[in-house]
Each structure stands twice: as structure tokens, then as C-alpha cells.
Tab-separated table of N, CA and C in Angstrom:
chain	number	residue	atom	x	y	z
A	24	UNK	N	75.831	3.010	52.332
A	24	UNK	CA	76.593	3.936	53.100
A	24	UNK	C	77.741	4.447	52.236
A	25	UNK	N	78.084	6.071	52.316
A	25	UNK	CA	79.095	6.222	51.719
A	25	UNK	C	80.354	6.959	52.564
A	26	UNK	N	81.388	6.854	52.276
A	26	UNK	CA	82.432	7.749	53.148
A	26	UNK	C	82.719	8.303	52.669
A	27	UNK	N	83.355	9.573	53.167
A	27	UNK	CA	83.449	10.947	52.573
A	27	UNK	C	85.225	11.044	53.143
A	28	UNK	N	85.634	11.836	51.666
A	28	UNK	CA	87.596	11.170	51.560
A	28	UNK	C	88.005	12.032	52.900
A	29	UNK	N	88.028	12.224	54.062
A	29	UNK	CA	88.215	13.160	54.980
A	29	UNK	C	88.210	11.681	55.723
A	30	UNK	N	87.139	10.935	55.946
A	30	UNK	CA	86.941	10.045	56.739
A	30	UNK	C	87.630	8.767	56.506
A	31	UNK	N	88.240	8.201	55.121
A	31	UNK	CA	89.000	7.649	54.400
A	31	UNK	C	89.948	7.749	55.070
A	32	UNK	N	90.575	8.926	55.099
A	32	UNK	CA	91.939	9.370	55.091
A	32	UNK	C	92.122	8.772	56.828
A	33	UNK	N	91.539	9.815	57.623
A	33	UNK	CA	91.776	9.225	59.212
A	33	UNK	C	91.990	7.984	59.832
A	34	UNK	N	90.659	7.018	58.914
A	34	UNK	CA	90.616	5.963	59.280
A	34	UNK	C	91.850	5.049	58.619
A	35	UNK	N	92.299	5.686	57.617
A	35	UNK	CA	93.543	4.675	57.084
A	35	UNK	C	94.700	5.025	57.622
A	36	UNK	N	95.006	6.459	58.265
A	36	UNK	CA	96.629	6.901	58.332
A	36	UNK	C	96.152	6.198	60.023
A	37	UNK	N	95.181	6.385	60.556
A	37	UNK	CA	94.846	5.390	62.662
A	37	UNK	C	95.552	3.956	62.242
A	38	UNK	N	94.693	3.479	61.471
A	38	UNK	CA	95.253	1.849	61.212
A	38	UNK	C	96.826	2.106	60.828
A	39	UNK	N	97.668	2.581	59.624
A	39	UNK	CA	98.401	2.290	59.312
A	39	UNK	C	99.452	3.157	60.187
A	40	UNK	N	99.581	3.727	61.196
A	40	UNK	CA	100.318	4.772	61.864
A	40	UNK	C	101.237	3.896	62.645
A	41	UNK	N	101.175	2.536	62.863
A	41	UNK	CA	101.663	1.696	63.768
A	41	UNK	C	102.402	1.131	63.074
A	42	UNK	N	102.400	0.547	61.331
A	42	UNK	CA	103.007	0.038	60.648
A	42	UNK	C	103.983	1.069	60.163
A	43	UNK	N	104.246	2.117	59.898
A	43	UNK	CA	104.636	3.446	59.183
A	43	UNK	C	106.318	2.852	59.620
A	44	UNK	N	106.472	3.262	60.785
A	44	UNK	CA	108.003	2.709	60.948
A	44	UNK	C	108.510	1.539	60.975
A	45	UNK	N	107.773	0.510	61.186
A	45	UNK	CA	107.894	-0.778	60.602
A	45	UNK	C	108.553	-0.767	59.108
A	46	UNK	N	107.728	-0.085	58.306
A	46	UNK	CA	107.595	0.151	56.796
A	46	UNK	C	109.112	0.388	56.486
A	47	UNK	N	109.104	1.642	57.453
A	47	UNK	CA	110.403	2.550	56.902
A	47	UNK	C	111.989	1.802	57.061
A	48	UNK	N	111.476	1.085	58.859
A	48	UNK	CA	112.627	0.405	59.095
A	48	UNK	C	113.145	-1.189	57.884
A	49	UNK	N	112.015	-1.585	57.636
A	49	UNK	CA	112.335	-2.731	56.761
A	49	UNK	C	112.878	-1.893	55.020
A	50	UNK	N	112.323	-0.663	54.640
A	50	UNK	CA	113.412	-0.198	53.988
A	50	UNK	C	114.348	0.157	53.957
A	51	UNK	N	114.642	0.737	54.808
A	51	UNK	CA	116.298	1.100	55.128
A	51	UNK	C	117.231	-0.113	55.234
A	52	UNK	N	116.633	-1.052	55.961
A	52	UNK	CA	117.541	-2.584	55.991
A	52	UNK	C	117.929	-2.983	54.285
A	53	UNK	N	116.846	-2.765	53.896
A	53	UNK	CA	117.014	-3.418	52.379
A	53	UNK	C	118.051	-2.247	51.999
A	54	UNK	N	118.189	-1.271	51.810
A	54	UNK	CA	118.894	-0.230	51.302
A	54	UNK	C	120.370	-0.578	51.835
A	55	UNK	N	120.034	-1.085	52.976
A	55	UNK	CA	121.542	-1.531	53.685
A	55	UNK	C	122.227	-2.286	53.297
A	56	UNK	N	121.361	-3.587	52.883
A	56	UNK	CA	122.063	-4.877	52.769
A	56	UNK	C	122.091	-4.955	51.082
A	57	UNK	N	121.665	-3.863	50.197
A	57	UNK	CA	121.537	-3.407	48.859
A	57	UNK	C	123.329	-2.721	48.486
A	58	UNK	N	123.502	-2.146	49.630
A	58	UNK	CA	124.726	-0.809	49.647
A	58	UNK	C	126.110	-1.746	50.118
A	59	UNK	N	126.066	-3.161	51.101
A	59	UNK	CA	127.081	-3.740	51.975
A	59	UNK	C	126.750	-4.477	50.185
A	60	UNK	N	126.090	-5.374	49.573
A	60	UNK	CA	126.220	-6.317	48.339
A	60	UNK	C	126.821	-5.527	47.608
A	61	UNK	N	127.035	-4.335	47.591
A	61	UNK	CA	127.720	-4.211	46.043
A	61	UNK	C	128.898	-3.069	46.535
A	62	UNK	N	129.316	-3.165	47.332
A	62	UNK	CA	130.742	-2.916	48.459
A	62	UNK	C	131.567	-4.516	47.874
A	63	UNK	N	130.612	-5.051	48.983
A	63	UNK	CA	131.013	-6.862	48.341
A	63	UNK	C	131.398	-7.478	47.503
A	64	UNK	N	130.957	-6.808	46.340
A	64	UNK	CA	130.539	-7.499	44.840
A	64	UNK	C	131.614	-6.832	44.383
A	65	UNK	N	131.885	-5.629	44.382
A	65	UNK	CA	133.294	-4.751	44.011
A	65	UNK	C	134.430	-5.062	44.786
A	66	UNK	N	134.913	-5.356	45.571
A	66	UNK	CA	135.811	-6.202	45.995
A	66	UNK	C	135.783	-7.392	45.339
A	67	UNK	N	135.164	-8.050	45.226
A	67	UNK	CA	135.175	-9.499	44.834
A	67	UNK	C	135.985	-9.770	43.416
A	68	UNK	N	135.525	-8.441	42.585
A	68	UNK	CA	135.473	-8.424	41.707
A	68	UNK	C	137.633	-8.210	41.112
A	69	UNK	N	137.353	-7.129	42.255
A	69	UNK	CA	138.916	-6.551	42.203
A	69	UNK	C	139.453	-7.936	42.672
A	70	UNK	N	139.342	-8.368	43.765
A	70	UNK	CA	140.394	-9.846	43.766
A	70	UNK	C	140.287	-10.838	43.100
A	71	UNK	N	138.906	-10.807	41.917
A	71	UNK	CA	139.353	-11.697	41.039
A	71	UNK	C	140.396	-11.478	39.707
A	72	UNK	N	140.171	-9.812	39.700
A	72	UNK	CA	141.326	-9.500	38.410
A	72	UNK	C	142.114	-10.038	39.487
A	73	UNK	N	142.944	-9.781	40.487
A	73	UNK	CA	144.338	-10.054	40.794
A	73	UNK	C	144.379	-11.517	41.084
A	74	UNK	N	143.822	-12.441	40.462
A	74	UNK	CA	143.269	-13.650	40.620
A	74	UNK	C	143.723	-14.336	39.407
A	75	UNK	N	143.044	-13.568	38.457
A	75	UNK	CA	143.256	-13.691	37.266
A	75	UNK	C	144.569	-13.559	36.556
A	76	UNK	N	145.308	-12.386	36.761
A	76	UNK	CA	146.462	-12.007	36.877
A	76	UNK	C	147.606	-12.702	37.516
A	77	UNK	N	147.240	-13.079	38.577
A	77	UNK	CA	148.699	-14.483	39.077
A	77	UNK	C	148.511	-15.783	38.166
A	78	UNK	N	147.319	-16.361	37.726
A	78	UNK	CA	147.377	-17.289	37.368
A	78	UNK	C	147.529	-16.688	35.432
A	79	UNK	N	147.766	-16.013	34.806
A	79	UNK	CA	148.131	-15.757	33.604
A	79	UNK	C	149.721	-15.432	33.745
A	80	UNK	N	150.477	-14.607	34.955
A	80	UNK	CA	151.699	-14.356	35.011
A	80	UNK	C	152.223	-15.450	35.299
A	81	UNK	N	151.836	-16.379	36.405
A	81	UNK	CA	152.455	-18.079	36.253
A	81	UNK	C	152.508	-18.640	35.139
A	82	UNK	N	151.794	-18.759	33.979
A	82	UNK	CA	151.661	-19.657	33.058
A	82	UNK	C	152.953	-18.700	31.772
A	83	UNK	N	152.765	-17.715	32.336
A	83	UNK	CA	154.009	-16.410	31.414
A	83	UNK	C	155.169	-16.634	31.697
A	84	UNK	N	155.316	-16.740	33.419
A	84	UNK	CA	156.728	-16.689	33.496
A	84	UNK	C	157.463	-18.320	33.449
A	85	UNK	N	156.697	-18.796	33.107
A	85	UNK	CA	157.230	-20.410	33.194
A	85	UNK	C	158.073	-20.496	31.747
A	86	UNK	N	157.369	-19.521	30.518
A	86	UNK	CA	157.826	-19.403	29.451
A	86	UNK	C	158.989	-18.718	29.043
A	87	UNK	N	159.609	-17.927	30.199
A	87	UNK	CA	160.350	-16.764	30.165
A	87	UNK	C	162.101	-17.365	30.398
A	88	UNK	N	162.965	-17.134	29.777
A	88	UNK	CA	164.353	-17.679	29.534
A	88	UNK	C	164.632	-16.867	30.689
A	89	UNK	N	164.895	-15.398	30.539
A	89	UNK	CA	165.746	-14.870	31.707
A	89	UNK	C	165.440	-14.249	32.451
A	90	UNK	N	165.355	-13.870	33.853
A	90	UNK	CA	164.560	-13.368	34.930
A	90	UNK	C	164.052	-12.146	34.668
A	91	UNK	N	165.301	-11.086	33.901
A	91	UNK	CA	164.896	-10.162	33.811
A	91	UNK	C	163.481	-9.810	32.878
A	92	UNK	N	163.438	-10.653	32.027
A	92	UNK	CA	162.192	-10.351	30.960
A	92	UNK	C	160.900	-10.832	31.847
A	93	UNK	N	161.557	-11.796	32.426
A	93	UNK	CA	160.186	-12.534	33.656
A	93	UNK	C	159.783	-11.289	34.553
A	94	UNK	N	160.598	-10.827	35.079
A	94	UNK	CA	160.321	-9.501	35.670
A	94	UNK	C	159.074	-8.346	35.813
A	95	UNK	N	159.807	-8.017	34.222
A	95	UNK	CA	159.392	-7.034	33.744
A	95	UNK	C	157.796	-7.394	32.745
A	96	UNK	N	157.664	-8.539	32.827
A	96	UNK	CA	156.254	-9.534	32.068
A	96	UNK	C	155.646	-9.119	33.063
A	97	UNK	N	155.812	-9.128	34.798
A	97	UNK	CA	155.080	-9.706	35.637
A	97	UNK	C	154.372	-8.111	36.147
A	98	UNK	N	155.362	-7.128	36.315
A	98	UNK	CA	154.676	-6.004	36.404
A	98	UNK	C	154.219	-5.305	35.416
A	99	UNK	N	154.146	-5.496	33.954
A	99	UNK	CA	153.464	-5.298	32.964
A	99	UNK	C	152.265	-5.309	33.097
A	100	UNK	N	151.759	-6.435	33.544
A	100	UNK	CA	150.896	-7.574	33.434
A	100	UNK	C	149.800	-6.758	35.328
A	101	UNK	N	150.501	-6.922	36.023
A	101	UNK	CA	149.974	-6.104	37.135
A	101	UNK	C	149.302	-4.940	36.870
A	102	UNK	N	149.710	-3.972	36.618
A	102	UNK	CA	149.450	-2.688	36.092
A	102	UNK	C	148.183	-2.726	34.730
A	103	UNK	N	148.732	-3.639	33.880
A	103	UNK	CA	147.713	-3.559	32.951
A	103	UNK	C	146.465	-4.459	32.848
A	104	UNK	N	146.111	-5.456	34.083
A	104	UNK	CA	145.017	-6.312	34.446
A	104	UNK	C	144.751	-5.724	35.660
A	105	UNK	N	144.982	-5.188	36.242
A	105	UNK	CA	144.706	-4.537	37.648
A	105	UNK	C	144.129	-3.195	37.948
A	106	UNK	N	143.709	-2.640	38.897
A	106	UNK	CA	143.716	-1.324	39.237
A	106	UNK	C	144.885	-0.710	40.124
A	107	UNK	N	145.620	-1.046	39.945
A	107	UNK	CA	147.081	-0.719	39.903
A	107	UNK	C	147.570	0.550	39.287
A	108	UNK	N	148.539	1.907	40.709
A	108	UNK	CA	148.827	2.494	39.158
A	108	UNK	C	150.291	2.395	39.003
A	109	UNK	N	150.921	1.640	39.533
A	109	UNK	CA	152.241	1.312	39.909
A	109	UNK	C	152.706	-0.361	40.068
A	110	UNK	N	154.063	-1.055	39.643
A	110	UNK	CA	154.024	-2.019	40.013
A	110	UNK	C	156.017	-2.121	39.986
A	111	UNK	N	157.008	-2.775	40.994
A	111	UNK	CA	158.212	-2.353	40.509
A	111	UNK	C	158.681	-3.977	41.255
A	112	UNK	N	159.856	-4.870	41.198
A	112	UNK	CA	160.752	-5.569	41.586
A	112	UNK	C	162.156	-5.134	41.885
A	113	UNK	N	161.817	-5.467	43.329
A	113	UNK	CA	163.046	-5.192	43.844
A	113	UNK	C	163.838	-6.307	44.629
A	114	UNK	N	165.451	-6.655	44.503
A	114	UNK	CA	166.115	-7.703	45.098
A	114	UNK	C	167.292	-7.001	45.201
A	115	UNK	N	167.426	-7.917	46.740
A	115	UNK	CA	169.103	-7.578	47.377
A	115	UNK	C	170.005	-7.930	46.478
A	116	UNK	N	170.910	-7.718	46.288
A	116	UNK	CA	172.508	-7.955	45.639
A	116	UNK	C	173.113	-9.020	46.457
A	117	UNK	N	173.429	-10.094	46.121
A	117	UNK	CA	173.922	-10.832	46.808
A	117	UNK	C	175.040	-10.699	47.301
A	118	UNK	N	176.047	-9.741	46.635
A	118	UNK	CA	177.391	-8.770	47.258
A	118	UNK	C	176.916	-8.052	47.850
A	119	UNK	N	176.938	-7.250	48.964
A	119	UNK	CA	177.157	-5.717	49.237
A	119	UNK	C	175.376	-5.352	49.667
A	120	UNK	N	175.384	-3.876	50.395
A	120	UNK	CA	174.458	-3.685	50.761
A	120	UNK	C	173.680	-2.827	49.399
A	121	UNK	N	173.027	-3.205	49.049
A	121	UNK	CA	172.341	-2.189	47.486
A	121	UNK	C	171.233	-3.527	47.463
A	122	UNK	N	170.003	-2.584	46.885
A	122	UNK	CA	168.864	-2.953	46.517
A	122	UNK	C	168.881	-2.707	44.947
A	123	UNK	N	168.357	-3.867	43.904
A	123	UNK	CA	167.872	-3.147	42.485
A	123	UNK	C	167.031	-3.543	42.034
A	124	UNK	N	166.418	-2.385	41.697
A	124	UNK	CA	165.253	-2.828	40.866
A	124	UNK	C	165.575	-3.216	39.891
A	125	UNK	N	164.788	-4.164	39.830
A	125	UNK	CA	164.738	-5.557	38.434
A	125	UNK	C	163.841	-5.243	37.465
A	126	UNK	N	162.418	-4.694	37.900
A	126	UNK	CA	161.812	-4.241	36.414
A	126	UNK	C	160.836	-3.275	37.086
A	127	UNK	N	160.007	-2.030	36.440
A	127	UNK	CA	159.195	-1.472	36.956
A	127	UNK	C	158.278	-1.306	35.859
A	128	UNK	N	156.993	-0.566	36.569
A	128	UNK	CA	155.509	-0.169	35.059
A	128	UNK	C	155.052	0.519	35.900
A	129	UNK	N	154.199	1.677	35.008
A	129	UNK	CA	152.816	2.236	35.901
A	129	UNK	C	151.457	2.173	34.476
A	130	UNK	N	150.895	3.088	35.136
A	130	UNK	CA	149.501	3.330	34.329
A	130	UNK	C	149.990	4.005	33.434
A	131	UNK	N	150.806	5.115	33.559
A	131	UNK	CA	151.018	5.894	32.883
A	131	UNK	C	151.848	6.197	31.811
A	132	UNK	N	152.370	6.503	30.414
A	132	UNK	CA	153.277	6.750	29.664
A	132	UNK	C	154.026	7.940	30.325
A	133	UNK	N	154.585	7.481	31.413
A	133	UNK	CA	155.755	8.301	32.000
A	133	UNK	C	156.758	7.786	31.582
A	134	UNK	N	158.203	8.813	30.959
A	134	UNK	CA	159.363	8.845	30.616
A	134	UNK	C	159.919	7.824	31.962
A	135	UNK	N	159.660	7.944	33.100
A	135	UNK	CA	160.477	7.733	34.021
A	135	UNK	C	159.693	6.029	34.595
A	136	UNK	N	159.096	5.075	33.443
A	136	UNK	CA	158.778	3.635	33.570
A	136	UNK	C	159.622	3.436	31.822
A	137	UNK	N	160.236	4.332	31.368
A	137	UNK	CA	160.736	3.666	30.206
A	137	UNK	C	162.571	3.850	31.006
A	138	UNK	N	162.674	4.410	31.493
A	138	UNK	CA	164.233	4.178	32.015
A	138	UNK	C	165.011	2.869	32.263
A	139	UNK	N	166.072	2.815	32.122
A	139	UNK	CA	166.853	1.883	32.019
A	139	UNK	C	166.691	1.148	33.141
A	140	UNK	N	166.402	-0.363	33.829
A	140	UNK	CA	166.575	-0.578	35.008
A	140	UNK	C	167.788	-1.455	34.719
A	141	UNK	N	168.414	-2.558	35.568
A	141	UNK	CA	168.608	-2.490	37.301
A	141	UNK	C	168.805	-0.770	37.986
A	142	UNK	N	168.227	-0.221	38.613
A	142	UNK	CA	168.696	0.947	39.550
A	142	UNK	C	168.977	0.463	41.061
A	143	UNK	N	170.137	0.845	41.374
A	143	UNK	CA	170.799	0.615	42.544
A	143	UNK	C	170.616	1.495	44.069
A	144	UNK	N	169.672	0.966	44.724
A	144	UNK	CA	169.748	2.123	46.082
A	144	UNK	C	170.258	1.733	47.373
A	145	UNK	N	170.623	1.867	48.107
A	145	UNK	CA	171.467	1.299	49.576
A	145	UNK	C	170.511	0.849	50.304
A	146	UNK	N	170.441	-0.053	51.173
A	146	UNK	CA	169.370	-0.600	51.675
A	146	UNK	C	168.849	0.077	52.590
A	147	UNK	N	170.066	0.994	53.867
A	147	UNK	CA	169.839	1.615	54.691
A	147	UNK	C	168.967	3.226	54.409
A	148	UNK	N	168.602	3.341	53.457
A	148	UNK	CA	168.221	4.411	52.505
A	148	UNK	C	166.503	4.049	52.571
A	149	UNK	N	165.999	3.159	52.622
A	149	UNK	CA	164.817	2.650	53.051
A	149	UNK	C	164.377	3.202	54.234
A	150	UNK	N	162.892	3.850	54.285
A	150	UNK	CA	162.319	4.247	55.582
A	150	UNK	C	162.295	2.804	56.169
A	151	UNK	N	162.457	2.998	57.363
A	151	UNK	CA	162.647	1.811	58.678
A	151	UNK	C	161.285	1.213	58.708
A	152	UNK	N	159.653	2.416	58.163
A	152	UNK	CA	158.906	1.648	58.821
A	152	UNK	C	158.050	0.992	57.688
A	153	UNK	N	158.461	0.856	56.564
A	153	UNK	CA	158.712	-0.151	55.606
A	153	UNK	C	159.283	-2.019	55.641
A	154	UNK	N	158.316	-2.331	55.277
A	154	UNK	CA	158.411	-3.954	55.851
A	154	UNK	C	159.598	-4.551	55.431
A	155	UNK	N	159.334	-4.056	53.300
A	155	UNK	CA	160.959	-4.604	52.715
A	155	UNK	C	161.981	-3.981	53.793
A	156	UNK	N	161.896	-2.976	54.430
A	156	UNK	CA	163.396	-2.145	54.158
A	156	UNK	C	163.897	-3.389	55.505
A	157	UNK	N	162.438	-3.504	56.512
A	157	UNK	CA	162.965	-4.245	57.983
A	157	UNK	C	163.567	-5.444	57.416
A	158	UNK	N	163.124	-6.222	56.403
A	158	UNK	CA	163.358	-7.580	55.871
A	158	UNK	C	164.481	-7.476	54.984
A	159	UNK	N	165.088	-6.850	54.262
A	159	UNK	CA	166.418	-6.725	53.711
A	159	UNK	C	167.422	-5.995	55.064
A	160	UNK	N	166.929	-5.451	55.813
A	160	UNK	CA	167.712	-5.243	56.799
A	160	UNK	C	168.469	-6.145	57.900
A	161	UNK	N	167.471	-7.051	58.269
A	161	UNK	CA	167.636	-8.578	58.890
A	161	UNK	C	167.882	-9.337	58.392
A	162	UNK	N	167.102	-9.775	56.962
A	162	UNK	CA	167.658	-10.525	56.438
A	162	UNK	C	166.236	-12.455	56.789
A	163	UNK	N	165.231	-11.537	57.992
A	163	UNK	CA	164.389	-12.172	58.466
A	163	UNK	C	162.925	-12.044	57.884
A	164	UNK	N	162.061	-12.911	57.682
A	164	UNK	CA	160.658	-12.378	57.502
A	164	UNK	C	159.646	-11.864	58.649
A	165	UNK	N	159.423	-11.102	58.090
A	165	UNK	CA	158.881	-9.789	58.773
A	165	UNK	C	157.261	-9.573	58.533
A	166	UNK	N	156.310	-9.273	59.461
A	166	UNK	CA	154.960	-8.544	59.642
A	166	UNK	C	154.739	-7.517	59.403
A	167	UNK	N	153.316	-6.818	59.737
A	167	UNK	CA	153.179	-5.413	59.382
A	167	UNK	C	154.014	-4.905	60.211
A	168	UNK	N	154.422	-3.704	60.199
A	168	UNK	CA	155.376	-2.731	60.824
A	168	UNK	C	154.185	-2.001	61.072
A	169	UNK	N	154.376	-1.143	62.624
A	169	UNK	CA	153.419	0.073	62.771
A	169	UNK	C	153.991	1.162	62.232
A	170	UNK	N	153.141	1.878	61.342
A	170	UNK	CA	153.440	2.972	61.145
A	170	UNK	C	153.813	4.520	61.639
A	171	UNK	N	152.824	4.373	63.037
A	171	UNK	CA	152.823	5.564	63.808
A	171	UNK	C	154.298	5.728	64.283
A	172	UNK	N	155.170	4.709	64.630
A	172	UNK	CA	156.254	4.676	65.310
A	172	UNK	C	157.317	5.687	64.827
């Protein structure tokens, strides 16, 4: 007996017409759980540089004589192990209401990460819905702040 490809065809797309979305649905899952692994895997990856990065800036700043160089090691070090494009220290004045920055860096060879720090800003000068500004404001530790407010 022979079959003729007309008769092939019918008899295979009848049988397989029931499996077809079966098929499709078990690919798309894989495509899914293909697309959520390497979402996953890239995160993972990013919190291990910043992983990596606390435990090299601990072992740095233990070496460091004066805060300020500790500082300025630590956001170095942020910026240039990280995907970071910014990194700055900031502390209250133990006199008076003023905030200063202690050391800053970015990604970038901007004139304005080679500037002189401590820079001095008033505390009340802080948007409110800023966590530092609530926590140098009180003087309390503080949660997320809503933003919408």
C-alpha cells in the first residue's frame, strides 16, 4: 500500500491538531522561565559586585588613618566596582544646623567630582521627602518616606 503526500499530510495535522497548543503552550513557559532566569541572574550578579565592594571597602577602610581619605576610598570604590553613576558622604556638623559632604565620585571625569570638599548645605534646604533630610531633621531613624506627599 502506498500513501499519497495529500493523505500524509491530513492524517498527521487530525492526530497532531490536539497536541499543537499543548506544543506551543509548553514553549512559551520555557521562554518564560528562560526570560525570569536571566532577569535573576542579572540581579544576582549586580548584588554581588555591591557584595564584593563592601567587603574590599571594609578591609580598605580599616587601613585608612583619617576619615576623610576613608571617605573618599569608599565612594571611589562604589562608583568604580559598581553600576553606579554617582556616589557622595554626607554628615551633620556636630555644631549648628549644616550638612557636609565628606567625599564625593561619579562615573564621570566631571570638573565638578574634582572640587574641593567638605561643602556645607543647611539641613532645612533638603527636600522633606527625602529620608536623610527627615533623619537629620529629627535626629531619629527613619523609613521610606512616601513620595507622592
Amino acid at each position: 500500500m502506498q500513501w499519497a503526500p495529500s493523505s500524509v499530510r491530513q492524517v498527521f495535522w487530525r492526530a497532531e491538531r490536539g497536541r499543537l497548543p499543548i506544543l506551543l503552550f509548553v514553549l512559551l513557559l520555557i521562554g518564560g522561565v528562560g526570560w525570569f532566569t536571566q532577569n535573576l541572574l542579572r540581579q544576582l550578579i549586580r548584588l554581588r559586585q555591591y557584595q564584593a565592594v563592601t567587603l574590599l571597602v571594609q578591609q580598605d577602610l580599616l587601613s585608612q588613618d583619617n576619615p576623610q581619605a576613608m571617605y573618599q576610598r569608599l565612594v571611589d570604590n562604589v562608583v568604580a566596582q559598581t553600576e553606579a553613576v554617582g556616589a557622595y558622604v554626607i554628615a551633620r556638623e556636630l555644631e549648628g544646623p549644616f550638612l557636609t559632604i565628606q567625599a564625593m565620585a561619579d562615573a564621570d571625569d566631571d570638573p565638578l567630582s574634582a572640587r574641593a570638599v567638605p561643602v556645607r548645605y543647611p539641613v532645612q534646604g533638603i527636600c522633606p521627602t527625602i529620608v536623610a533630610g527627615e533623619v537629620f531633621r529629627t535626629g531619629l531613624q527613619q523609613g521610606p518616606l512616601n513620595p507622592e506627599l
